[in-house]
Each structure stands twice: as structure tokens, then as C-alpha cells.
PDB file of C-alpha atoms in Angstrom:
ATOM      1  CA  GLN A   1      -4.067 -11.929  -5.425  1.00 90.00           C
ATOM      2  CA  ALA A   2      -5.812  -9.470  -7.709  1.00 94.00           C
ATOM      3  CA  VAL A   3      -9.571  -9.048  -7.428  1.00 95.00           C
ATOM      4  CA  LEU A   4     -10.006  -9.675 -11.182  1.00 97.00           C
ATOM      5  CA  THR A   5      -7.622 -11.718 -13.318  1.00 98.00           C
ATOM      6  CA  GLN A   6      -7.575 -11.732 -17.104  1.00 98.00           C
ATOM      7  CA  SER A   7      -5.316 -13.585 -19.503  1.00 95.00           C
ATOM      8  CA  ALA A   8      -2.701 -11.228 -20.882  1.00 95.00           C
ATOM      9  CA  SER A   9      -3.239 -12.131 -24.504  1.00 96.00           C
ATOM     10  CA  LEU A  10      -5.379 -14.160 -26.867  1.00 96.00           C
ATOM     11  CA  SER A  11      -5.183 -14.806 -30.599  1.00 96.00           C
ATOM     12  CA  ALA A  12      -8.037 -15.626 -32.920  1.00 97.00           C
ATOM     13  CA  SER A  13      -8.643 -15.971 -36.634  1.00 96.00           C
ATOM     14  CA  PRO A  14     -11.154 -13.893 -38.595  1.00 97.00           C
ATOM     15  CA  GLY A  15     -14.585 -15.475 -38.492  1.00 97.00           C
ATOM     16  CA  ALA A  16     -13.792 -17.541 -35.409  1.00 97.00           C
ATOM     17  CA  SER A  17     -15.137 -17.055 -31.890  1.00 97.00           C
ATOM     18  CA  ALA A  18     -13.154 -16.068 -28.836  1.00 96.00           C
ATOM     19  CA  SER A  19     -13.957 -16.269 -25.138  1.00 97.00           C
ATOM     20  CA  LEU A  20     -12.235 -13.777 -22.885  1.00 98.00           C
ATOM     21  CA  THR A  21     -12.378 -14.691 -19.230  1.00 98.00           C
ATOM     22  CA  CYS A  22     -12.364 -12.545 -16.124  1.00 98.00           C
ATOM     23  CA  THR A  23     -11.746 -14.634 -13.016  1.00 98.00           C
ATOM     24  CA  LEU A  24     -12.828 -13.314  -9.647  1.00 97.00           C
ATOM     25  CA  ARG A  25     -10.596 -13.825  -6.633  1.00 96.00           C
ATOM     26  CA  SER A  26     -11.491 -16.722  -4.396  1.00 95.00           C
ATOM     27  CA  GLY A  27     -14.089 -15.642  -1.876  1.00 93.00           C
ATOM     28  CA  ILE A  28     -15.742 -13.205  -4.281  1.00 94.00           C
ATOM     29  CA  ASN A  29     -18.725 -14.975  -5.794  1.00 96.00           C
ATOM     30  CA  VAL A  30     -19.269 -14.138  -9.459  1.00 96.00           C
ATOM     31  CA  ALA A  31     -22.998 -14.768  -9.084  1.00 96.00           C
ATOM     32  CA  SER A  32     -23.327 -11.629  -6.974  1.00 95.00           C
ATOM     33  CA  TYR A  33     -21.751  -9.220  -9.434  1.00 96.00           C
ATOM     34  CA  ARG A  34     -22.492  -7.368 -12.614  1.00 96.00           C
ATOM     35  CA  ILE A  35     -19.483  -7.762 -14.886  1.00 98.00           C
ATOM     36  CA  TYR A  36     -18.785  -4.804 -17.155  1.00 98.00           C
ATOM     37  CA  TRP A  37     -16.683  -5.108 -20.326  1.00 98.00           C
ATOM     38  CA  TYR A  38     -14.783  -2.413 -22.182  1.00 98.00           C
ATOM     39  CA  GLN A  39     -12.829  -2.363 -25.450  1.00 98.00           C
ATOM     40  CA  GLN A  40      -9.824  -0.123 -26.000  1.00 98.00           C
ATOM     41  CA  LYS A  41      -8.100   0.348 -29.330  1.00 97.00           C
ATOM     42  CA  PRO A  42      -4.629   1.918 -29.540  1.00 95.00           C
ATOM     43  CA  GLY A  43      -4.642   5.664 -29.094  1.00 95.00           C
ATOM     44  CA  SER A  44      -8.323   5.802 -28.129  1.00 97.00           C
ATOM     45  CA  PRO A  45     -10.247   5.857 -24.857  1.00 98.00           C
ATOM     46  CA  PRO A  46     -12.025   2.678 -23.831  1.00 98.00           C
ATOM     47  CA  GLN A  47     -15.569   2.077 -25.021  1.00 98.00           C
ATOM     48  CA  TYR A  48     -18.365   0.400 -23.117  1.00 98.00           C
ATOM     49  CA  LEU A  49     -19.363  -2.952 -24.589  1.00 98.00           C
ATOM     50  CA  LEU A  50     -21.837  -4.545 -22.210  1.00 98.00           C
ATOM     51  CA  ARG A  51     -22.837  -5.548 -18.715  1.00 97.00           C
ATOM     52  CA  TYR A  52     -23.759  -9.059 -17.633  1.00 98.00           C
ATOM     53  CA  LYS A  53     -25.005 -10.465 -14.355  1.00 97.00           C
ATOM     54  CA  SER A  54     -27.577 -12.959 -15.560  1.00 97.00           C
ATOM     55  CA  ASP A  55     -29.770 -13.498 -18.584  1.00 96.00           C
ATOM     56  CA  SER A  56     -32.384 -11.337 -16.874  1.00 96.00           C
ATOM     57  CA  ASP A  57     -29.901  -8.646 -15.848  1.00 96.00           C
ATOM     58  CA  LYS A  58     -27.788  -7.674 -18.781  1.00 96.00           C
ATOM     59  CA  GLN A  59     -27.272  -4.637 -20.988  1.00 96.00           C
ATOM     60  CA  GLN A  60     -25.689  -4.145 -24.387  1.00 97.00           C
ATOM     61  CA  GLY A  61     -23.847  -0.890 -24.960  1.00 96.00           C
ATOM     62  CA  SER A  62     -25.353   1.522 -27.431  1.00 94.00           C
ATOM     63  CA  GLY A  63     -24.396   0.512 -30.959  1.00 95.00           C
ATOM     64  CA  VAL A  64     -22.461  -2.555 -29.831  1.00 97.00           C
ATOM     65  CA  PRO A  65     -22.938  -5.463 -32.265  1.00 97.00           C
ATOM     66  CA  SER A  66     -24.775  -8.518 -30.978  1.00 97.00           C
ATOM     67  CA  ARG A  67     -21.750 -10.672 -31.750  1.00 97.00           C
ATOM     68  CA  PHE A  68     -20.376  -9.346 -28.448  1.00 98.00           C
ATOM     69  CA  SER A  69     -22.126 -11.103 -25.582  1.00 98.00           C
ATOM     70  CA  GLY A  70     -21.607 -11.820 -21.913  1.00 98.00           C
ATOM     71  CA  SER A  71     -21.987 -14.882 -19.759  1.00 97.00           C
ATOM     72  CA  LYS A  72     -20.607 -16.489 -16.611  1.00 97.00           C
ATOM     73  CA  ASP A  73     -18.906 -19.747 -15.717  1.00 97.00           C
ATOM     74  CA  ALA A  74     -19.905 -20.377 -12.131  1.00 96.00           C
ATOM     75  CA  SER A  75     -17.611 -23.376 -11.808  1.00 97.00           C
ATOM     76  CA  ALA A  76     -14.636 -21.196 -12.684  1.00 97.00           C
ATOM     77  CA  ASN A  77     -15.989 -18.169 -10.785  1.00 97.00           C
ATOM     78  CA  ALA A  78     -15.521 -16.134 -13.943  1.00 98.00           C
ATOM     79  CA  GLY A  79     -17.243 -13.695 -16.234  1.00 98.00           C
ATOM     80  CA  ILE A  80     -16.914 -14.295 -19.958  1.00 98.00           C
ATOM     81  CA  LEU A  81     -16.962 -11.998 -22.958  1.00 98.00           C
ATOM     82  CA  LEU A  82     -17.765 -13.970 -26.094  1.00 98.00           C
ATOM     83  CA  ILE A  83     -16.921 -12.456 -29.454  1.00 98.00           C
ATOM     84  CA  SER A  84     -18.440 -14.311 -32.385  1.00 97.00           C
ATOM     85  CA  GLY A  85     -17.486 -13.901 -36.026  1.00 97.00           C
ATOM     86  CA  ILE A  86     -14.300 -12.083 -35.150  1.00 97.00           C
ATOM     87  CA  GLN A  87     -13.310  -9.247 -37.450  1.00 97.00           C
ATOM     88  CA  SER A  88      -9.973  -7.492 -37.854  1.00 96.00           C
ATOM     89  CA  GLU A  89     -11.468  -4.391 -36.233  1.00 96.00           C
ATOM     90  CA  ASP A  90     -11.950  -6.388 -33.007  1.00 97.00           C
ATOM     91  CA  GLU A  91      -8.203  -6.347 -32.387  1.00 98.00           C
ATOM     92  CA  ALA A  92      -7.960  -4.403 -29.142  1.00 98.00           C
ATOM     93  CA  ASP A  93      -7.469  -4.583 -25.403  1.00 98.00           C
ATOM     94  CA  TYR A  94     -10.452  -5.784 -23.401  1.00 98.00           C
ATOM     95  CA  TYR A  95     -11.032  -4.946 -19.752  1.00 98.00           C
ATOM     96  CA  CYS A  96     -13.531  -6.345 -17.288  1.00 98.00           C
ATOM     97  CA  MET A  97     -14.750  -4.424 -14.243  1.00 98.00           C
ATOM     98  CA  ILE A  98     -16.863  -4.925 -11.135  1.00 97.00           C
ATOM     99  CA  TRP A  99     -18.012  -2.736  -8.286  1.00 96.00           C
ATOM    100  CA  HIS A 100     -16.322  -4.285  -5.266  1.00 90.00           C
ATOM    101  CA  SER A 101     -16.171  -3.627  -1.540  1.00 74.00           C
ATOM    102  CA  ARG A 102     -16.143  -0.080  -0.177  1.00 67.00           C
ATOM    103  CA  ALA A 103     -18.058   0.913  -3.303  1.00 77.00           C
ATOM    104  CA  SER A 104     -14.903   0.937  -5.430  1.00 92.00           C
ATOM    105  CA  ALA A 105     -14.732  -0.057  -9.062  1.00 96.00           C
ATOM    106  CA  VAL A 106     -12.037  -2.561  -9.910  1.00 97.00           C
ATOM    107  CA  PHE A 107     -10.663  -3.373 -13.353  1.00 98.00           C
ATOM    108  CA  GLY A 108      -8.997  -6.534 -14.532  1.00 98.00           C
ATOM    109  CA  GLY A 109      -5.522  -6.243 -16.013  1.00 98.00           C
ATOM    110  CA  GLY A 110      -6.832  -6.490 -19.559  1.00 98.00           C
ATOM    111  CA  THR A 111      -6.566  -9.005 -22.398  1.00 98.00           C
ATOM    112  CA  LYS A 112      -4.918  -8.095 -25.672  1.00 98.00           C
ATOM    113  CA  LEU A 113      -6.821  -9.733 -28.527  1.00 98.00           C
ATOM    114  CA  THR A 114      -4.832 -10.257 -31.700  1.00 97.00           C
ATOM    115  CA  VAL A 115      -6.665 -11.138 -34.902  1.00 97.00           C
ATOM    116  CA  LEU A 116      -4.345 -13.233 -37.020  1.00 92.00           C
TER     117      LEU A 116
ATOM    118  CA  GLU B   1     -24.722  14.247 -28.827  1.00 95.00           C
ATOM    119  CA  VAL B   2     -23.717  13.123 -25.346  1.00 96.00           C
ATOM    120  CA  GLN B   3     -20.067  13.839 -24.764  1.00 97.00           C
ATOM    121  CA  LEU B   4     -17.375  14.616 -22.225  1.00 98.00           C
ATOM    122  CA  VAL B   5     -14.660  17.003 -23.380  1.00 98.00           C
ATOM    123  CA  GLN B   6     -11.496  17.151 -21.320  1.00 98.00           C
ATOM    124  CA  SER B   7      -8.863  19.847 -21.041  1.00 98.00           C
ATOM    125  CA  GLY B   8      -5.611  19.545 -22.947  1.00 98.00           C
ATOM    126  CA  ALA B   9      -2.357  17.799 -22.201  1.00 98.00           C
ATOM    127  CA  GLU B  10      -0.208  19.136 -19.380  1.00 98.00           C
ATOM    128  CA  VAL B  11       3.520  19.054 -18.689  1.00 98.00           C
ATOM    129  CA  LYS B  12       4.430  19.856 -15.108  1.00 98.00           C
ATOM    130  CA  LYS B  13       7.354  19.638 -12.717  1.00 98.00           C
ATOM    131  CA  PRO B  14       7.327  17.587  -9.514  1.00 98.00           C
ATOM    132  CA  GLY B  15       5.785  19.532  -6.669  1.00 98.00           C
ATOM    133  CA  GLU B  16       3.592  21.688  -8.895  1.00 98.00           C
ATOM    134  CA  SER B  17      -0.184  21.804  -8.617  1.00 98.00           C
ATOM    135  CA  LEU B  18      -2.654  20.986 -11.375  1.00 98.00           C
ATOM    136  CA  LYS B  19      -6.384  20.974 -12.035  1.00 98.00           C
ATOM    137  CA  ILE B  20      -7.794  19.292 -15.138  1.00 98.00           C
ATOM    138  CA  SER B  21     -11.365  19.564 -16.311  1.00 98.00           C
ATOM    139  CA  CYS B  22     -14.111  17.539 -17.945  1.00 98.00           C
ATOM    140  CA  GLN B  23     -17.079  19.363 -19.487  1.00 98.00           C
ATOM    141  CA  ALA B  24     -20.279  17.457 -20.154  1.00 98.00           C
ATOM    142  CA  SER B  25     -22.856  18.169 -22.817  1.00 96.00           C
ATOM    143  CA  GLY B  26     -25.894  16.505 -24.334  1.00 95.00           C
ATOM    144  CA  TYR B  27     -27.435  15.275 -21.084  1.00 96.00           C
ATOM    145  CA  TYR B  28     -28.491  16.537 -17.668  1.00 96.00           C
ATOM    146  CA  PHE B  29     -25.141  16.781 -15.883  1.00 96.00           C
ATOM    147  CA  SER B  30     -26.501  16.772 -12.327  1.00 94.00           C
ATOM    148  CA  THR B  31     -28.055  13.318 -12.370  1.00 93.00           C
ATOM    149  CA  ASN B  32     -25.231  11.079 -13.555  1.00 95.00           C
ATOM    150  CA  TRP B  33     -22.155  10.250 -11.519  1.00 96.00           C
ATOM    151  CA  ILE B  34     -18.793  11.226 -13.002  1.00 97.00           C
ATOM    152  CA  ASP B  35     -15.858   8.888 -12.386  1.00 97.00           C
ATOM    153  CA  TRP B  36     -12.159   9.384 -13.010  1.00 98.00           C
ATOM    154  CA  VAL B  37      -9.944   6.611 -14.376  1.00 98.00           C
ATOM    155  CA  ARG B  38      -6.156   6.575 -14.651  1.00 98.00           C
ATOM    156  CA  GLN B  39      -4.088   4.765 -17.267  1.00 98.00           C
ATOM    157  CA  VAL B  40      -0.310   4.765 -16.975  1.00 98.00           C
ATOM    158  CA  PRO B  41       1.271   4.473 -20.460  1.00 96.00           C
ATOM    159  CA  GLY B  42       1.300   0.853 -21.557  1.00 95.00           C
ATOM    160  CA  LYS B  43      -0.652  -0.272 -18.500  1.00 97.00           C
ATOM    161  CA  GLY B  44      -4.226  -1.012 -17.502  1.00 97.00           C
ATOM    162  CA  LEU B  45      -7.108   1.008 -16.124  1.00 98.00           C
ATOM    163  CA  GLU B  46      -7.383   2.149 -12.495  1.00 98.00           C
ATOM    164  CA  TRP B  47     -10.499   3.652 -10.925  1.00 97.00           C
ATOM    165  CA  MET B  48      -9.721   6.766  -8.899  1.00 98.00           C
ATOM    166  CA  GLY B  49     -13.001   8.080  -7.568  1.00 97.00           C
ATOM    167  CA  ILE B  50     -16.437   9.420  -8.235  1.00 97.00           C
ATOM    168  CA  ILE B  51     -18.599  12.501  -7.787  1.00 97.00           C
ATOM    169  CA  TYR B  52     -22.315  13.181  -8.028  1.00 96.00           C
ATOM    170  CA  PRO B  53     -22.567  16.673  -9.503  1.00 96.00           C
ATOM    171  CA  GLY B  54     -26.057  17.187  -8.108  1.00 93.00           C
ATOM    172  CA  ASP B  55     -24.813  17.442  -4.518  1.00 93.00           C
ATOM    173  CA  SER B  56     -21.018  16.942  -4.866  1.00 94.00           C
ATOM    174  CA  ASP B  57     -21.111  13.641  -2.967  1.00 94.00           C
ATOM    175  CA  THR B  58     -17.560  12.373  -3.547  1.00 96.00           C
ATOM    176  CA  ARG B  59     -15.872   9.032  -2.914  1.00 95.00           C
ATOM    177  CA  TYR B  60     -12.320   7.884  -3.542  1.00 96.00           C
ATOM    178  CA  SER B  61     -10.512   4.662  -4.185  1.00 95.00           C
ATOM    179  CA  PRO B  62      -8.334   3.860  -1.161  1.00 93.00           C
ATOM    180  CA  SER B  63      -5.362   3.986  -3.549  1.00 94.00           C
ATOM    181  CA  PHE B  64      -6.058   7.622  -4.424  1.00 97.00           C
ATOM    182  CA  GLN B  65      -7.585   8.961  -1.203  1.00 96.00           C
ATOM    183  CA  GLY B  66      -5.565  11.956  -0.073  1.00 97.00           C
ATOM    184  CA  GLN B  67      -3.605  12.052  -3.332  1.00 97.00           C
ATOM    185  CA  VAL B  68      -6.132  13.880  -5.509  1.00 98.00           C
ATOM    186  CA  THR B  69      -9.275  15.976  -5.123  1.00 98.00           C
ATOM    187  CA  ILE B  70     -12.385  15.514  -7.241  1.00 98.00           C
ATOM    188  CA  SER B  71     -14.886  18.347  -7.558  1.00 98.00           C
ATOM    189  CA  ALA B  72     -17.645  19.577  -9.830  1.00 98.00           C
ATOM    190  CA  ASP B  73     -19.423  22.795 -10.773  1.00 97.00           C
ATOM    191  CA  LYS B  74     -22.904  21.928 -11.965  1.00 96.00           C
ATOM    192  CA  SER B  75     -23.543  25.507 -13.110  1.00 96.00           C
ATOM    193  CA  ILE B  76     -21.073  24.965 -15.961  1.00 97.00           C
ATOM    194  CA  ASN B  77     -21.468  21.178 -16.329  1.00 97.00           C
ATOM    195  CA  THR B  78     -17.841  20.574 -15.434  1.00 98.00           C
ATOM    196  CA  ALA B  79     -16.000  18.099 -13.239  1.00 98.00           C
ATOM    197  CA  TYR B  80     -12.427  18.492 -12.062  1.00 98.00           C
ATOM    198  CA  LEU B  81      -9.485  16.421 -10.903  1.00 98.00           C
ATOM    199  CA  GLN B  82      -6.710  18.182  -9.063  1.00 98.00           C
ATOM    200  CA  TRP B  83      -3.365  17.622  -7.438  1.00 98.00           C
ATOM    201  CA  SER B  84      -1.680  19.894  -4.896  1.00 98.00           C
ATOM    202  CA  SER B  85       1.812  18.451  -5.363  1.00 98.00           C
ATOM    203  CA  LEU B  86       2.517  16.306  -8.406  1.00 98.00           C
ATOM    204  CA  LYS B  87       4.942  13.383  -8.473  1.00 98.00           C
ATOM    205  CA  ALA B  88       6.646  11.741 -11.422  1.00 98.00           C
ATOM    206  CA  SER B  89       4.496   8.678 -10.707  1.00 97.00           C
ATOM    207  CA  ASP B  90       1.393  10.749 -11.562  1.00 98.00           C
ATOM    208  CA  THR B  91       2.426  10.667 -15.218  1.00 98.00           C
ATOM    209  CA  ALA B  92      -0.539   9.059 -16.950  1.00 98.00           C
ATOM    210  CA  MET B  93      -3.602   9.519 -19.095  1.00 98.00           C
ATOM    211  CA  TYR B  94      -6.647  10.542 -17.075  1.00 98.00           C
ATOM    212  CA  TYR B  95     -10.169   9.850 -18.284  1.00 98.00           C
ATOM    213  CA  CYS B  96     -13.435  11.205 -16.984  1.00 98.00           C
ATOM    214  CA  VAL B  97     -16.380   8.911 -17.565  1.00 98.00           C
ATOM    215  CA  ARG B  98     -20.140   9.070 -17.160  1.00 97.00           C
ATOM    216  CA  GLY B  99     -21.192   6.522 -14.599  1.00 93.00           C
ATOM    217  CA  GLY B 100     -24.281   5.555 -12.717  1.00 90.00           C
ATOM    218  CA  TYR B 101     -27.599   7.417 -12.596  1.00 91.00           C
ATOM    219  CA  GLY B 102     -29.219   8.988  -9.561  1.00 88.00           C
ATOM    220  CA  ASN B 103     -28.921   6.891  -6.412  1.00 86.00           C
ATOM    221  CA  ASP B 104     -27.062   4.136  -8.268  1.00 86.00           C
ATOM    222  CA  ALA B 105     -23.432   5.216  -8.171  1.00 87.00           C
ATOM    223  CA  GLN B 106     -22.317   1.777  -9.293  1.00 90.00           C
ATOM    224  CA  GLY B 107     -23.134   1.895 -12.973  1.00 89.00           C
ATOM    225  CA  GLY B 108     -21.279   1.185 -16.163  1.00 94.00           C
ATOM    226  CA  PHE B 109     -19.075   3.785 -17.800  1.00 96.00           C
ATOM    227  CA  ASP B 110     -20.988   4.438 -20.988  1.00 96.00           C
ATOM    228  CA  ILE B 111     -19.411   7.724 -22.087  1.00 97.00           C
ATOM    229  CA  TRP B 112     -15.656   8.430 -21.920  1.00 98.00           C
ATOM    230  CA  GLY B 113     -13.811  11.674 -22.313  1.00 98.00           C
ATOM    231  CA  GLN B 114     -10.970  11.781 -24.800  1.00 98.00           C
ATOM    232  CA  GLY B 115      -8.439  11.750 -21.976  1.00 98.00           C
ATOM    233  CA  THR B 116      -5.951  14.265 -20.585  1.00 98.00           C
ATOM    234  CA  MET B 117      -2.292  13.280 -20.679  1.00 98.00           C
ATOM    235  CA  VAL B 118      -0.393  14.540 -17.650  1.00 98.00           C
ATOM    236  CA  THR B 119       3.404  14.381 -17.778  1.00 98.00           C
ATOM    237  CA  VAL B 120       5.373  15.149 -14.632  1.00 98.00           C
ATOM    238  CA  SER B 121       9.092  15.527 -15.192  1.00 97.00           C
ATOM    239  CA  SER B 122      11.899  17.639 -13.867  1.00 96.00           C
TER     240      SER B 122
END
């Protein structure tokens, strides 16, 4: 079982909100981790969006709009990237990441967001 | 402007060696960790390893340990990723990224290089 699992794809309409989830493998407690989120558009390197561990431990990437925000769902053992007021330019792949055991960074498989 | 500029695309044959570079500018190179990330075409991101240019402390993902070598030359603000014997499965885009600061190796990747495409084919 992968350390981080993301849905392969998600569709949303302009102006709507979308929640992208990043589920941690059983036995890895989401409460203990900073979840990092990245956005990658076709043909470009990923860009750093934000980091979220708790409301007192979070960081927005430089220049990242506030309509991108992070949270957690403890019951689902998952990190969440919420995108509000979706725009066509938000169509991209989104990756979550944590620093796991042996001091290694691990990425989720990515979610492709399509704006219909 | 803070940026990481990587060397150009490479086309190599299996068994050949290769060293790609990542030059930093706009910040003090020695105090931020540099990580390397692989992306096979059409696939996701994989973390390869990390180096602290200040003292060349280097760590590898178990998946890449022994397969690549990460190094840095702080006198010219440049990090490197090298292979001694390439395989077709090494075909991918490779990104250098600015990571954690100082003692905190486990930071976010806030600055990304433009990527170096490595193609290994006979």
C-alpha cells in the first residue's frame, strides 16, 4: 500500500470549490505530519502551493492565492487541499508530499483536476 | 530573483555516464538544502535525495541509493546529479529544488529548476 494515496482525477466547474484528498497509509497518523501541496501544469515544473499541519502550523507559498488552503480530516487520516472559486487556470496536476521515515520525502501519485 | 537553472537536455546510450547541474542564484546557496526529484514522462514525482551545500551532507532515497551520486560545489553555487552507468529506465525529467533551511532538511520545495530531460536509448 502506498504511503500517500490521491484520487487520480477530479472535475469541477468554474466558480465551484474542490477538495483534493491525500490519504495516509494506515499506521501513519496524519496529525503528526506537515502535508505539502504542489501544482504542476503541462510542460512546466511543479510549483509550491502550501504546507499544512495545523491552523497554528501552516504556510502559504509566495504569491499563492488565498483561495488555495489546506486542512486535515483526522477521521479519514487525510490531508486536504481546498480550492475555492475555481478558475480555468487551476486545471493542473496536484501532488501532496510528506517527510516520512528514514528522512525521505514521499509524494502522492497526483490528482488531475479538470475544469469543465 | 531566486532561481535554480539546470543544464540542458541530454541524450545518452545505455552504459554511458552523465553529470547534470543545477546553479543557484539570488540567495545564499550554502544554507538551503537542495533536493533532486525525478519525473518519468506521464508519471508522478519521486524524491531521489538531498544535499546540504554548506558541508555536503548527503542523503538518498532507498530507491536511488547506489544508483546516482549527488554532490555540490558551494564555490560556484552549483549542485550535481550523476550516473556512472545509465539505463533506459533512467529516462526522465530531473528537477533540482530548494528545500529546507539550515538544520531543517525536511522543508517544502519552494523553488524548482526548469528540469533537465535525460533520454537513454540505444
